[in-house]
Amino acid sequence: MLVQETNKLFPVFLKLEQLSILIVGGGNVGLEKLSAVLNNSPLTKIKLVATSINETIRDLAIDYPNIQLEERPFEESDVDGADIVIIGINDKSKSAEIALAAKSKNKLVNVADTPDLCDFYLSSVVQKGNVKIAISTNGKSPTVAKRLKEVLNDAIPAEINGVATNLSLIRENLNGNFEEKVKQLNELTKTLVSKQMTLEEVNKPGQKLWQKIVFLCLFAFVFMIIGHTVLSYVPFEKLIGSIKTIPQFIDTKMFLMMLLCGFLAQMTDGSLGMGYGTISTTFLLAIGVNPAIVSSRVHAARVFSSGVSGYSHHRFGNINKKLFKTLVIPGIVGAALGATVAYFGQKYSTYVRIPLSLYTVYLGFYILRKAFSKPTYETKVKRAGWLAATGGFMDAFAGGGWGTLVTSTLMSKRRSPRYVIGSVCLAEFFVVFVSSMVFFILLESLPLFDIAGLIIGGLIAAPIAARLVGKLPIKTMFILVGLLVMLTSCNTLWKAIGKLL
């Protein structure tokens, strides 16, 4: 009876950076072995001994201070400080002599192209971030291992590292001992390999929930505005005549200015997680709009742009649900209070314009400072709820500041920019939705045609910004946005002071 030969090697992944390696050989084979070690464990302590060392190895040693080169013949004492010995010389008899000396001192040995003298083999490796696959042919054919590496490297997407990272975050949030965590992870992942369930069905219950909520809120808000418009501008008894008068309410120049402002504001907000309200508010204040009206217009426009932005971030997987839930309720409460205070303070608009201008000057300086300051990180975000409540209040009262305050604070505490921006943008939708509803109820109307440009410009920019998040020159954008806000706010402040004098 014939027994099929199998690979009886035991696969392990060594923490080489906690070990020491001796490499004997300074030619091309020695370079290949050295490169294999550095590509996987670049901080490993390595001693390389050879009678002749080529220039490529010398260049590597310059970049890696953990490599010690000694150009001389091998001595038996060289193996004393090593845990692993790798031999890469062309002399078979000398290789066997060195291997015997190393094994006599209980060292693990690898000899190039000599399987019989090896205690282990160096495998072909496919790596995607934290995911690593080692391939072995039991020393039979390095060419087969190399070809398999090429196939797997093309077949496995780079996103597999993100999958591993997300599952690690899930595991950290699971409760119970190790056995219970394993069971919970098994329940979470077994549906992915079930033949009875598609990936869309797996994503449907949890992944689509917030998308549905955003869509329903947008639908309700649009229905409310359309109803108000129909009742206000299109009396049923004069339907045709009213339709003809609609263009009279549209200021083309203002519409185009609002369109550009909405696009730039949303591009900034969607890619940096801040700036929409600040830029829009400083622009409207600069052209003389009442502060309370400013906030109502900006928030009405932001309902649409932030809805599309939040939906886009959710679609691209940029949301940290725990962070989002921490921010959204306090942010809503703060926004409702801020909108109420802004409405009742509108009769003091001349006086309110000065502190609002000072506030937006500060926001511009705050953004500008982020471009040059070195981050001071903390490991944990404290009082995130209070941060969201303050951001929501100032955003509704002053027309901006949610992203500038909340996003920058969270990012300064070592939060991932991608998930901070995505989570803050999704929470922003609910914050501005509530503040817009409060303004609509108190003001009893919304200037639809005045904010149409802001809405359309923001809708165009939102999906583009979500796609570009993390890919734009952040420092340059901070500088440009900060300077724009500060200059515009200073101009508004100067005009407001001039009216009082």
JSON list of C-alpha atoms in Angstrom, two decimals, residues 20 63 77-78 139 146 174 182 186 220 266 279 287 302 329 420:
[
{"chain": "A", "resi": 20, "resn": "SER", "atom": "CA", "xyz": [18.89, 37.27, 17.77]},
{"chain": "A", "resi": 63, "resn": "ASP", "atom": "CA", "xyz": [19.36, 52.10, 7.25]},
{"chain": "A", "resi": 77, "resn": "SER", "atom": "CA", "xyz": [32.05, 31.47, 18.92]},
{"chain": "A", "resi": 78, "resn": "ASP", "atom": "CA", "xyz": [29.82, 33.52, 16.58]},
{"chain": "A", "resi": 139, "resn": "GLY", "atom": "CA", "xyz": [11.59, 22.31, 0.66]},
{"chain": "A", "resi": 146, "resn": "LYS", "atom": "CA", "xyz": [6.75, 31.82, -5.30]},
{"chain": "A", "resi": 174, "resn": "LEU", "atom": "CA", "xyz": [-17.56, 41.80, 23.69]},
{"chain": "A", "resi": 182, "resn": "VAL", "atom": "CA", "xyz": [-15.15, 33.13, 20.96]},
{"chain": "A", "resi": 186, "resn": "ASN", "atom": "CA", "xyz": [-18.58, 32.71, 15.98]},
{"chain": "A", "resi": 220, "resn": "ALA", "atom": "CA", "xyz": [-40.28, 64.45, 6.23]},
{"chain": "A", "resi": 266, "resn": "GLN", "atom": "CA", "xyz": [-19.60, 71.04, 2.14]},
{"chain": "A", "resi": 279, "resn": "ILE", "atom": "CA", "xyz": [-17.93, 79.25, 6.29]},
{"chain": "A", "resi": 287, "resn": "ILE", "atom": "CA", "xyz": [-23.60, 90.39, 3.36]},
{"chain": "A", "resi": 302, "resn": "ARG", "atom": "CA", "xyz": [-27.32, 71.58, 6.11]},
{"chain": "A", "resi": 329, "resn": "ILE", "atom": "CA", "xyz": [-28.48, 62.79, 21.84]},
{"chain": "A", "resi": 420, "resn": "VAL", "atom": "CA", "xyz": [-14.29, 60.68, 13.73]}
]
